[in-house]
Each structure stands twice: as C-alpha cells, then as structure tokens.
Amino acid sequence: MTARGTALSVRVPAVADIPALVGVLNTNLGSGLYSAVALERDLDQPTARVLAAYAEETLVGGAVSRLLEPVDVGYYERFGNTARAVFVTGPIGSIEALAVSPAARRAGVGRGLLLDSLAWCRGQGCMVAVAISWMSGASGISAPLFAVAGFTMGETIADFYLEDSLRGGWGCPVCGPGCRCAGQFVSLRLDP
C-alpha cells in the first residue's frame, strides 16, 4: 500500500523485477498483454523505454514507451485526421502502457511514470507524444492524468481493443477475452 509522503522512485527496472512489472501491467491492463520476454527485450532496445515505479522499494506501477515509425500510422487511422496529422510533425513517442496498482493510486505514481516517459520522449527528439487512453469505465483510467498533463483529448473509438485482444489472446480486466472497451486518442506537443 502507498500513502502520501511515501518515498517514490521511478527507474528502469532490474531484470529481477520484470516478473513483478508484468504482474502490474497485466493485472491492470489485460492478462497476457505483456510477457517477461518482451519486456526484457525492450530493456535492450534504444527505441523503447521500460519503467517501474517503486514505493519504499515495492513495485507499484509501470510504463512502456516507444518511438513510433511512419508505418505505425495505420494503428491510429481509426482516430481520423487528428491522429494522421500527428504523424507529419516529426519523431513521435508513444506512451504505450501506464499502470498503477489500485492501492498506490492518487499518490503521484502515474504522474511520475508519465513525466519520466515524456522526458525520455523529449530526449529522443520527439516532437509529439501520443497515447490511447483505455476507457473501460473502471476506476483508474488514464484520461484524467493525460488531461492534467496538457494532452489534447481526441476522438474516442468504441470497441477499439476488440481485434487486438482477440488476435493477441489477452483478456481485459473489465470485459475478459474480446475487450469491448473504447480507446481515446490523446497527444501532446513536446517542447524541444
């Protein structure tokens, strides 16, 4: 459990912490969504950033960010012109995943993960950071965090994750297999 005033640190996790990070991500975002193998591989990729948040050395949150390529525009096409326009601005960073254990929410953990992820995107020369906020209806969704951080809130698409969850075999913590949750496109212009 985390309380205000508890020492919080955000850093790249040690390999020994990857199973706990997988647990936080999959419990909060979808069972089977992340694997230890994939996260360990991302630790070694210059185009990805894996972070863990610790409260008193207990892993309570995690984030995955990645540099996007022009071919990635296809994934965002359903969000229309607003999303397409982002891909002509220059390098783009994606906040791919951000999750905080329920007991640690509202204590600055998500904010710490987001700020470190944005700093990494800036350091990679990104002009814009994008994310898709999971609109599950459950507590702890990321849209308010993105809004407070200055992101532009874009279009929301119903059943956004359905095909991915069926193809990828992951189960939503709210809907189970075949995620019917909506996704909202958000973007933030980054100052150099």
Coordinates of C-alpha atoms in Angstrom, one line a residue:
M1 CA 0.0 0.0 0.0
T2 CA 1.2 3.5 -0.7
A3 CA 0.4 6.7 1.1
R4 CA 1.2 10.3 0.5
G5 CA 4.7 11.0 1.8
T6 CA 6.0 7.5 0.9
A7 CA 9.3 7.7 -1.0
L8 CA 8.6 7.2 -4.6
S9 CA 11.2 6.4 -7.3
V10 CA 10.7 5.8 -11.0
R11 CA 13.5 4.0 -12.8
V12 CA 14.4 1.3 -15.4
P13 CA 13.7 -1.9 -13.6
A14 CA 16.3 -4.6 -12.9
V15 CA 15.7 -7.8 -14.8
A16 CA 14.8 -9.5 -11.5
D17 CA 11.8 -7.0 -11.2
I18 CA 10.4 -7.8 -14.6
P19 CA 8.0 -10.6 -13.3
A20 CA 6.5 -8.1 -10.8
L21 CA 6.2 -5.5 -13.6
V22 CA 4.5 -8.0 -15.8
G23 CA 2.1 -8.7 -13.0
V24 CA 1.2 -5.0 -12.5
L25 CA 0.8 -4.3 -16.2
N26 CA -1.3 -7.5 -16.9
T27 CA -3.4 -7.2 -13.8
N28 CA -4.4 -3.6 -14.6
L29 CA -4.3 -3.5 -18.4
G30 CA -5.1 -7.1 -19.6
S31 CA -4.0 -10.6 -18.8
G32 CA -1.5 -11.9 -21.3
L33 CA -0.8 -8.4 -22.7
Y34 CA 2.8 -8.3 -21.6
S35 CA 5.4 -11.0 -21.1
A36 CA 8.7 -11.1 -19.3
V37 CA 10.5 -12.0 -22.6
A38 CA 9.0 -9.0 -24.4
L39 CA 9.8 -6.5 -21.6
E40 CA 13.4 -7.8 -21.2
R41 CA 13.8 -7.4 -24.9
D42 CA 12.5 -3.8 -24.7
L43 CA 15.1 -3.1 -21.9
D44 CA 17.8 -3.6 -24.5
Q45 CA 16.1 -1.6 -27.3
P46 CA 17.1 2.0 -27.8
T47 CA 13.7 2.7 -29.3
A48 CA 11.8 1.6 -26.1
R49 CA 11.8 2.7 -22.5
V50 CA 10.5 0.4 -19.7
L51 CA 9.9 2.0 -16.3
A52 CA 8.9 0.8 -12.9
A53 CA 7.6 2.9 -10.0
Y54 CA 8.6 1.9 -6.5
A55 CA 7.2 3.0 -3.2
E56 CA 9.6 2.0 -0.5
E57 CA 11.2 -0.4 -2.9
T58 CA 7.8 -2.2 -3.6
L59 CA 7.0 -2.2 -7.3
V60 CA 3.6 -0.3 -7.6
G61 CA 3.4 0.8 -11.2
G62 CA 5.0 0.6 -14.7
A63 CA 5.1 2.2 -18.0
V64 CA 6.3 1.3 -21.5
S65 CA 7.1 4.0 -24.1
R66 CA 8.3 3.6 -27.6
L67 CA 9.4 5.6 -30.6
L68 CA 6.9 5.3 -33.5
E69 CA 7.8 4.9 -37.1
P70 CA 5.8 6.3 -40.1
V71 CA 4.3 2.8 -40.7
D72 CA 2.7 2.9 -37.2
V73 CA 0.2 5.5 -38.5
G74 CA -2.0 2.5 -39.6
Y75 CA -2.7 1.6 -36.0
Y76 CA -4.1 5.1 -35.3
E77 CA -6.0 5.6 -38.6
R78 CA -9.4 5.0 -36.9
F79 CA -8.9 8.1 -34.9
G80 CA -9.1 10.2 -38.1
N81 CA -7.4 13.4 -39.3
T82 CA -6.3 14.5 -35.8
A83 CA -4.2 11.3 -35.4
R84 CA -2.9 11.3 -39.0
A85 CA -1.8 14.9 -38.7
V86 CA 0.5 14.0 -35.7
F87 CA 2.5 11.7 -38.0
V88 CA 3.7 14.5 -40.2
T89 CA 5.2 16.5 -37.3
G90 CA 8.4 14.7 -36.9
P91 CA 9.6 12.0 -34.4
I92 CA 6.7 10.6 -32.3
G93 CA 6.8 9.0 -28.9
S94 CA 4.1 6.6 -27.7
I95 CA 3.1 6.1 -24.1
E96 CA 2.2 2.5 -24.9
A97 CA 1.3 1.4 -21.4
L98 CA 0.9 3.0 -18.0
A99 CA -0.5 1.2 -15.0
V100 CA -0.6 1.7 -11.2
S101 CA -1.6 -0.8 -8.6
P102 CA -5.0 0.2 -7.1
A103 CA -3.6 0.7 -3.6
A104 CA -1.0 3.1 -4.9
R105 CA -3.3 5.3 -7.0
R106 CA -3.7 9.0 -6.2
A107 CA -0.3 9.3 -4.7
G108 CA 1.6 10.6 -7.7
V109 CA 2.8 7.3 -9.1
G110 CA 1.1 7.7 -12.5
R111 CA 2.3 11.3 -12.8
G112 CA 5.9 10.2 -12.0
L113 CA 5.7 7.5 -14.6
L114 CA 4.2 9.8 -17.2
L115 CA 6.7 12.6 -16.6
D116 CA 9.7 10.3 -16.9
S117 CA 8.2 8.8 -20.1
L118 CA 7.7 12.3 -21.6
A119 CA 11.3 13.2 -20.6
W120 CA 12.6 10.2 -22.4
C121 CA 10.5 11.0 -25.5
R122 CA 11.9 14.6 -25.5
G123 CA 15.4 13.1 -25.1
Q124 CA 14.8 11.0 -28.2
G125 CA 14.0 14.2 -30.2
C126 CA 10.2 13.5 -30.3
M127 CA 8.0 16.4 -31.4
V128 CA 4.8 14.8 -30.1
A129 CA 3.9 12.2 -27.6
V130 CA 0.7 10.1 -28.2
A131 CA -1.3 7.6 -26.2
I132 CA -4.6 5.8 -26.3
S133 CA -6.5 6.1 -23.1
W134 CA -8.3 2.9 -22.2
M135 CA -11.9 3.9 -21.5
S136 CA -13.0 0.9 -19.6
G137 CA -15.4 2.6 -17.2
A138 CA -13.4 1.2 -14.3
S139 CA -11.6 3.4 -11.8
G140 CA -8.0 4.3 -12.5
I141 CA -8.3 5.2 -16.2
S142 CA -5.6 7.4 -17.6
A143 CA -7.6 10.1 -19.4
P144 CA -7.7 12.5 -16.4
L145 CA -3.9 12.1 -15.9
F146 CA -3.3 12.9 -19.6
A147 CA -5.7 15.9 -19.4
V148 CA -3.9 17.4 -16.4
A149 CA -0.6 16.9 -18.1
G150 CA -1.8 19.1 -21.0
F151 CA -2.6 16.4 -23.6
T152 CA -5.1 17.2 -26.3
M153 CA -8.0 14.8 -25.9
G154 CA -9.0 13.4 -29.2
E155 CA -11.6 11.1 -30.6
T156 CA -12.9 8.1 -28.8
I157 CA -13.5 4.8 -30.7
A158 CA -15.9 2.1 -29.3
D159 CA -14.5 -1.4 -29.2
F160 CA -11.0 -0.1 -30.1
Y161 CA -9.2 -3.1 -28.5
L162 CA -11.5 -5.9 -29.7
E163 CA -9.5 -7.1 -32.7
D164 CA -6.1 -6.8 -30.9
S165 CA -7.4 -8.6 -27.8
L166 CA -8.8 -11.5 -29.9
R167 CA -5.7 -11.7 -32.2
G168 CA -3.3 -11.3 -29.3
G169 CA -5.2 -13.6 -26.9
W170 CA -5.2 -11.2 -24.0
G171 CA -8.1 -10.7 -21.6
C172 CA -9.4 -7.3 -20.5
P173 CA -9.7 -6.9 -16.7
V174 CA -13.2 -5.5 -17.2
C175 CA -14.6 -7.4 -20.2
G176 CA -12.4 -10.6 -20.2
P177 CA -11.4 -12.0 -23.6
G178 CA -12.6 -9.9 -26.5
C179 CA -12.2 -6.5 -25.0
R180 CA -15.1 -4.2 -25.8
C181 CA -13.6 -1.1 -24.2
A182 CA -13.3 2.2 -26.0
G183 CA -10.0 3.9 -26.6
Q184 CA -9.4 7.7 -26.7
F185 CA -6.5 9.2 -28.7
V186 CA -4.5 11.8 -26.8
S187 CA -1.5 13.8 -28.0
L188 CA 0.9 16.3 -26.5
R189 CA 3.2 18.6 -28.5
L190 CA 6.6 18.4 -26.8
D191 CA 8.9 21.4 -26.4
P192 CA 12.4 20.8 -27.6

